[in-house]
Amino acid sequence: MNFSVTEKRVIKSVKILSNTTLSWDMTRACNLSCGHCSNADDRARAGRDLNLADAVRVLAEFAEAGGEGLHLLGGEPLLRKDLLQIIVAARRLGLEVSLTTNGTLVPDEAGVDIMLAAVSVLTISIDGADAAVNDAIRGPAVLARARKALAFYRDRKRARGRGSWLNVSHVLCASNVDGVTAMVDLAQTEGADEISITYLKPYGAALASGAPEAATPERLMSAFEAAARRAEAGGLRVTLFEIPKRVQARLRRDIGSAVMFGGDVYCDTGEGQLRLASDGAMHGCFASTKHHGLADVAAELSVARRAVRDIVAGPTFAEFKARAHDALAATAWDICQGCEAFAARTCYPGCPFEPLNVKPRLCALLEAIA
């Protein structure tokens, strides 16, 4: 693959981004219709996907500005025929690459070897250890295909003697919350290095009639405890995301667990996280305009019209960040781990990114029974 002089060049001036990851919904296309998809409506509204030349230009501009990480999402990233070219380009630009896939599509052996060499974390989404549970959420025969993909990646990694950190992503909802230990066991059986567990929140497709329902706080607490005990007993790393601090303390006190805790890594309001939509719209947070209601700001942040450096250094993006900081400073909530850049406050309560205050209410309920 050939790069232009601009794409090869890394500007030596002061870098305006540091420790920043770009989460890119690289295509609006998806071969599944998961009942809890958080960005299905985003993808439905998006314009045409960035082509290869524009995508590489944007990644080069991101790297020039000091960006360090690239997380590839969808839709389904493997539907892009140029995925491997993009991954190779990102690595040549010095970016650390991670990728999330639904596991139903897998490159050939040579392509898998390229992915395992270039992608630091490869995540496959699975939402139930039992086909009846998983496939009710993700679609017919999806579990079998996802497990086959995970096993293939595992075997190629072992054959090479090295490769991507293999992660299973799991979303707890009412229909699967009682099967969390079986999910931990499945991930370990199939050779994953980690299982990352979060919980359903009503965004996107989850708002539709007949969508999976959120689990009650009591059942979530039981699931957290069960996952922590499994982590303590086994060799698989288990990471729980967006868990209130009091719940974390209880798990550590009662179980002494090796379980890990992660913050809301997709919502750092430009303090370590940028989001790029499939059509090139850039946001200062993973949450899109449907969440934060700042369409007047987001509309101006398009890589089709402006360079990445100009966006993140310009007054429009500064206003976006300032409004988020002001909202966070005004909120009384300080209970979820959430955005670590804001003194461990959650991004959501009182913040324009979460007008429904869904997560803080759940955090409060969880803390009440902790």
Coordinates of C-alpha atoms in Angstrom, one line a residue:
M1 CA 0.0 0.0 0.0
N2 CA 1.4 3.4 -1.0
F3 CA 1.3 6.5 1.2
S4 CA 1.5 10.1 0.1
V5 CA 4.2 12.3 1.5
T6 CA 1.6 13.9 3.8
E7 CA 0.5 10.5 5.1
K8 CA 4.0 9.4 5.8
R9 CA 4.9 12.6 7.6
V10 CA 4.7 12.8 11.4
I11 CA 4.8 16.5 12.5
K12 CA 7.5 17.3 15.0
S13 CA 5.7 20.2 16.5
V14 CA 4.0 20.1 19.9
K15 CA 1.4 17.3 19.9
I16 CA -2.0 18.4 21.1
L17 CA -3.3 14.9 21.8
S18 CA -1.7 12.6 24.4
N19 CA -2.8 9.1 25.5
T20 CA -5.8 9.5 23.2
T21 CA -7.7 6.7 21.5
L22 CA -9.9 7.1 18.5
S23 CA -12.9 4.9 18.5
W24 CA -14.0 4.5 14.9
D25 CA -17.3 3.0 13.8
M26 CA -15.7 2.1 10.6
T27 CA -18.8 1.0 8.7
R28 CA -22.5 1.4 9.0
A29 CA -23.0 -2.1 7.6
C30 CA -23.7 -5.0 9.9
N31 CA -24.8 -8.6 9.2
L32 CA -26.6 -8.9 12.5
S33 CA -29.4 -7.0 14.2
C34 CA -28.7 -7.5 17.8
G35 CA -31.6 -6.6 20.0
H36 CA -29.5 -4.4 22.4
C37 CA -27.3 -2.7 19.8
S38 CA -26.5 0.7 21.3
N39 CA -25.7 2.5 18.0
A40 CA -28.1 0.9 15.5
D41 CA -29.9 4.3 15.1
D42 CA -26.6 6.1 14.7
R43 CA -25.7 3.9 11.9
A44 CA -29.1 4.2 10.2
R45 CA -28.6 8.0 10.1
A46 CA -24.9 8.0 9.0
G47 CA -23.9 8.8 5.5
R48 CA -21.5 6.9 3.2
D49 CA -18.6 5.2 4.9
L50 CA -15.2 6.9 4.6
N51 CA -13.3 5.4 1.7
L52 CA -9.8 3.9 2.1
A53 CA -7.9 7.0 1.0
D54 CA -9.9 9.3 3.3
A55 CA -9.7 6.9 6.2
V56 CA -5.9 6.7 6.0
R57 CA -5.7 10.5 5.7
V58 CA -7.7 10.8 8.9
L59 CA -5.6 8.3 10.8
A60 CA -2.4 10.1 9.6
E61 CA -3.8 13.4 10.9
F62 CA -4.8 11.8 14.2
A63 CA -1.3 10.3 14.6
E64 CA 0.3 13.7 13.6
A65 CA -1.7 15.4 16.3
G66 CA -0.3 12.9 18.9
G67 CA -3.1 10.3 19.0
E68 CA -1.9 6.9 20.1
G69 CA -4.7 4.3 19.9
L70 CA -7.3 3.2 17.4
H71 CA -10.3 1.0 18.3
L72 CA -12.2 -0.4 15.3
L73 CA -15.9 -0.9 15.7
G74 CA -18.9 -1.1 13.5
G75 CA -21.4 -2.1 12.4
E76 CA -19.2 -5.1 11.7
P77 CA -15.6 -4.1 10.9
L78 CA -14.9 -7.3 8.9
L79 CA -17.5 -6.3 6.3
R80 CA -15.0 -3.8 5.1
K81 CA -12.9 -5.4 2.3
D82 CA -10.1 -3.0 3.1
L83 CA -10.0 -3.8 6.8
L84 CA -6.5 -5.4 6.7
Q85 CA -5.1 -2.5 4.7
I86 CA -6.5 -0.1 7.3
I87 CA -5.0 -2.1 10.2
V88 CA -1.6 -2.2 8.5
A89 CA -1.7 1.5 7.7
A90 CA -2.6 2.3 11.3
R91 CA 0.3 0.3 12.6
R92 CA 2.7 1.9 10.1
L93 CA 1.5 5.3 11.5
G94 CA 2.5 4.1 15.0
L95 CA -1.1 3.6 16.3
E96 CA -1.9 0.7 18.7
V97 CA -4.9 -1.1 17.2
S98 CA -7.8 -2.9 18.9
L99 CA -10.8 -4.4 17.2
T100 CA -14.3 -5.6 18.2
T101 CA -16.2 -8.1 16.0
N102 CA -19.3 -10.2 16.3
G103 CA -17.3 -13.3 15.3
T104 CA -19.5 -14.3 12.4
L105 CA -16.9 -13.3 9.8
V106 CA -13.3 -14.5 9.8
P107 CA -10.5 -13.8 7.3
D108 CA -8.5 -16.6 5.8
E109 CA -5.5 -18.0 7.6
A110 CA -3.1 -15.4 6.2
G111 CA -5.5 -12.6 7.1
V112 CA -5.9 -13.9 10.6
D113 CA -2.1 -14.0 11.0
I114 CA -1.9 -10.3 9.9
M115 CA -4.6 -9.4 12.4
L116 CA -3.0 -11.3 15.2
A117 CA 0.3 -9.6 14.5
A118 CA -1.1 -6.1 14.2
V119 CA -4.0 -5.9 16.6
S120 CA -3.2 -5.7 20.3
V121 CA -6.7 -6.6 21.6
L122 CA -9.2 -8.6 19.6
T123 CA -12.7 -8.7 21.1
I124 CA -15.5 -11.0 20.1
S125 CA -19.0 -10.2 21.5
I126 CA -21.0 -13.1 23.0
D127 CA -24.1 -12.7 25.1
G128 CA -24.9 -16.1 26.4
A129 CA -23.1 -19.5 26.9
D130 CA -26.3 -21.2 25.7
A131 CA -27.3 -20.8 22.1
A132 CA -31.0 -20.2 23.0
V133 CA -29.9 -17.3 25.2
N134 CA -27.2 -15.8 23.0
D135 CA -29.1 -16.3 19.7
A136 CA -32.3 -14.7 21.0
I137 CA -30.3 -11.5 21.4
R138 CA -27.8 -11.7 18.5
G139 CA -29.5 -13.9 15.9
P140 CA -29.8 -17.5 14.7
A141 CA -26.7 -19.7 15.0
V142 CA -24.5 -16.8 16.0
L143 CA -23.1 -18.4 19.1
A144 CA -21.7 -21.4 17.2
R145 CA -20.0 -19.1 14.7
A146 CA -18.6 -16.8 17.4
R147 CA -17.2 -19.8 19.3
K148 CA -15.7 -21.2 16.1
A149 CA -14.0 -17.8 15.3
L150 CA -12.6 -17.5 18.9
A151 CA -11.2 -21.0 18.7
F152 CA -9.6 -20.3 15.3
Y153 CA -8.0 -17.1 16.5
R154 CA -6.8 -19.1 19.6
D155 CA -5.3 -21.9 17.5
R156 CA -3.5 -19.5 15.1
K157 CA -2.2 -17.5 18.1
R158 CA -0.8 -20.7 19.7
A159 CA 0.7 -21.8 16.4
R160 CA 2.5 -18.5 16.0
G161 CA 3.6 -18.4 19.6
R162 CA 2.2 -14.9 20.1
G163 CA -0.6 -12.7 19.0
S164 CA -3.5 -10.5 20.0
W165 CA -4.9 -10.5 23.6
L166 CA -8.2 -12.3 23.1
N167 CA -11.2 -10.8 24.8
V168 CA -14.9 -11.8 25.1
S169 CA -17.3 -8.9 25.5
H170 CA -20.5 -9.7 27.4
V171 CA -23.5 -7.5 28.1
L172 CA -25.7 -8.5 31.1
C173 CA -29.5 -8.2 30.6
A174 CA -32.5 -9.9 32.2
S175 CA -32.3 -13.0 30.0
N176 CA -28.7 -13.9 30.5
V177 CA -27.7 -12.4 33.9
D178 CA -28.0 -15.7 35.8
G179 CA -25.6 -17.4 33.4
V180 CA -22.6 -15.3 34.0
T181 CA -20.4 -18.1 35.5
A182 CA -21.2 -20.2 32.4
M183 CA -20.0 -17.3 30.2
V184 CA -16.8 -17.0 32.2
D185 CA -16.3 -20.8 31.7
L186 CA -17.0 -20.5 28.0
A187 CA -14.4 -17.8 27.5
Q188 CA -11.8 -19.8 29.4
T189 CA -12.7 -23.0 27.5
E190 CA -12.3 -21.3 24.2
G191 CA -8.9 -19.8 25.0
A192 CA -9.8 -16.2 25.7
D193 CA -7.4 -14.2 27.8
E194 CA -10.2 -12.0 29.3
I195 CA -13.9 -11.5 29.5
S196 CA -15.2 -8.0 29.8
I197 CA -18.7 -7.7 31.4
T198 CA -20.9 -4.7 31.4
Y199 CA -24.7 -4.2 31.7
L200 CA -27.5 -3.2 29.3
K201 CA -28.5 0.4 29.1
P202 CA -31.4 1.6 27.1
Y203 CA -29.8 3.1 24.0
G204 CA -30.4 2.5 20.3
A205 CA -32.1 -0.8 19.5
A206 CA -32.6 -1.5 23.2
L207 CA -35.4 1.2 23.2
A208 CA -37.5 -0.7 20.7
S209 CA -40.5 -2.8 21.6
G210 CA -39.5 -6.4 22.3
A211 CA -35.8 -5.6 22.9
P212 CA -33.9 -7.3 25.7
E213 CA -34.7 -5.9 29.1
A214 CA -32.3 -4.6 31.7
A215 CA -31.6 -6.8 34.7
T216 CA -32.7 -5.7 38.2
P217 CA -29.9 -4.3 40.5
E218 CA -30.3 -7.3 42.7
R219 CA -29.6 -9.8 39.9
L220 CA -26.8 -7.7 38.6
M221 CA -25.2 -7.7 42.1
S222 CA -25.5 -11.5 42.2
A223 CA -23.9 -11.7 38.7
F224 CA -21.0 -9.4 39.8
E225 CA -20.3 -11.6 42.8
A226 CA -20.5 -14.8 40.8
A227 CA -18.1 -13.4 38.1
A228 CA -15.7 -12.2 40.9
R229 CA -15.7 -15.7 42.5
R230 CA -15.1 -17.3 39.2
A231 CA -12.2 -14.9 38.5
E232 CA -10.8 -15.8 42.0
A233 CA -11.0 -19.5 41.3
G234 CA -9.8 -19.6 37.7
G235 CA -7.0 -18.2 35.6
L236 CA -9.1 -16.0 33.3
R237 CA -9.0 -12.3 33.8
V238 CA -12.5 -10.9 34.4
T239 CA -13.1 -7.1 34.1
L240 CA -16.4 -5.5 35.2
F241 CA -17.2 -2.2 33.6
E242 CA -19.0 0.8 35.1
I243 CA -19.3 -0.6 38.6
P244 CA -20.0 1.8 41.5
K245 CA -17.1 2.2 43.9
R246 CA -19.0 0.9 46.9
V247 CA -19.8 -2.3 45.0
Q248 CA -16.2 -2.6 44.1
A249 CA -15.2 -2.3 47.7
R250 CA -17.7 -4.9 48.8
L251 CA -16.4 -7.4 46.2
R252 CA -12.9 -6.9 47.3
R253 CA -13.8 -7.2 50.9
D254 CA -16.0 -10.2 50.8
I255 CA -14.3 -12.2 48.0
G256 CA -10.8 -10.8 47.9
S257 CA -11.2 -11.1 44.2
A258 CA -8.8 -10.9 41.4
V259 CA -11.5 -9.3 39.3
M260 CA -10.6 -6.1 37.5
F261 CA -12.7 -2.9 37.2
G262 CA -12.9 -0.7 34.2
G263 CA -14.3 2.8 33.8
D264 CA -16.5 4.2 31.1
V265 CA -13.7 4.2 28.5
Y266 CA -15.9 5.3 25.7
C267 CA -16.9 8.6 27.2
D268 CA -13.9 10.8 28.2
T269 CA -15.1 13.9 26.5
G270 CA -11.9 14.4 24.5
E271 CA -9.8 13.7 27.6
G272 CA -8.3 10.6 26.2
Q273 CA -11.1 9.5 23.8
L274 CA -12.4 10.6 20.5
R275 CA -15.2 9.0 18.4
L276 CA -15.3 8.9 14.7
A277 CA -18.6 7.9 13.0
S278 CA -18.6 5.8 9.9
D279 CA -19.2 8.9 7.7
G280 CA -16.4 11.0 9.2
A281 CA -18.3 13.0 11.9
M282 CA -16.1 13.4 14.9
H283 CA -17.3 13.6 18.5
G284 CA -15.5 14.4 21.7
C285 CA -17.2 11.4 23.3
F286 CA -18.3 7.9 22.3
A287 CA -21.9 9.0 22.9
S288 CA -23.3 10.6 19.8
T289 CA -25.8 13.4 19.3
K290 CA -28.7 11.3 20.3
H291 CA -27.2 11.1 23.8
H292 CA -25.7 14.4 24.4
G293 CA -28.0 16.7 22.5
L294 CA -25.2 18.9 21.2
A295 CA -25.9 18.6 17.5
D296 CA -25.0 22.2 16.9
V297 CA -21.4 21.4 18.0
A298 CA -21.1 17.9 16.5
A299 CA -22.3 19.1 13.1
E300 CA -19.2 21.2 12.7
L301 CA -16.8 18.5 13.7
S302 CA -16.5 16.7 10.4
V303 CA -13.2 15.3 9.1
A304 CA -14.6 15.6 5.6
R305 CA -14.4 19.4 6.0
R306 CA -11.7 20.0 8.6
A307 CA -8.4 18.4 9.6
V308 CA -8.3 16.5 12.9
R309 CA -5.7 18.9 14.3
D310 CA -8.0 21.8 13.6
I311 CA -11.0 20.1 15.1
V312 CA -9.3 19.2 18.4
A313 CA -7.4 22.5 18.7
G314 CA -10.3 24.7 17.5
P315 CA -12.8 26.8 19.5
T316 CA -15.8 24.5 18.6
F317 CA -14.2 21.4 20.3
A318 CA -13.1 23.6 23.2
E319 CA -16.7 24.7 23.7
F320 CA -17.8 21.1 23.6
K321 CA -15.4 20.1 26.3
A322 CA -16.1 23.2 28.4
R323 CA -19.8 22.5 28.5
A324 CA -19.1 18.9 29.6
H325 CA -16.7 20.0 32.3
D326 CA -19.2 22.6 33.6
A327 CA -22.0 20.0 33.7
L328 CA -19.8 17.5 35.6
A329 CA -18.6 20.2 38.1
A330 CA -22.3 21.0 38.8
T331 CA -23.4 17.5 39.5
A332 CA -23.7 16.1 43.0
W333 CA -23.2 12.5 41.9
D334 CA -19.8 10.9 42.6
I335 CA -20.7 7.3 42.8
C336 CA -19.6 5.5 39.6
Q337 CA -16.1 5.0 38.5
G338 CA -16.9 6.3 35.0
C339 CA -14.6 8.9 33.5
E340 CA -11.4 8.7 35.4
A341 CA -10.2 12.0 33.9
F342 CA -12.9 13.8 36.0
A343 CA -11.8 12.7 39.5
A344 CA -13.7 9.4 39.1
R345 CA -17.1 11.1 38.5
T346 CA -19.4 9.4 36.1
C347 CA -19.8 11.2 32.7
Y348 CA -23.6 11.0 32.9
P349 CA -25.5 12.6 35.8
G350 CA -26.2 16.3 35.1
C351 CA -24.1 16.0 32.0
P352 CA -25.5 16.7 28.5
F353 CA -24.3 13.3 27.4
E354 CA -27.0 11.5 29.4
P355 CA -30.2 13.4 29.7
L356 CA -32.2 10.4 31.1
N357 CA -29.7 9.9 33.9
V358 CA -30.1 6.1 33.4
K359 CA -26.7 5.0 34.7
P360 CA -26.6 7.2 37.8
R361 CA -30.0 5.9 38.9
L362 CA -28.8 2.3 38.5
C363 CA -25.5 3.2 40.3
A364 CA -27.5 4.5 43.2
L365 CA -29.7 1.4 43.4
L366 CA -26.6 -0.8 43.2
E367 CA -24.9 1.2 46.0
A368 CA -28.0 1.0 48.1
I369 CA -27.8 -2.8 48.2
A370 CA -24.0 -3.0 48.5

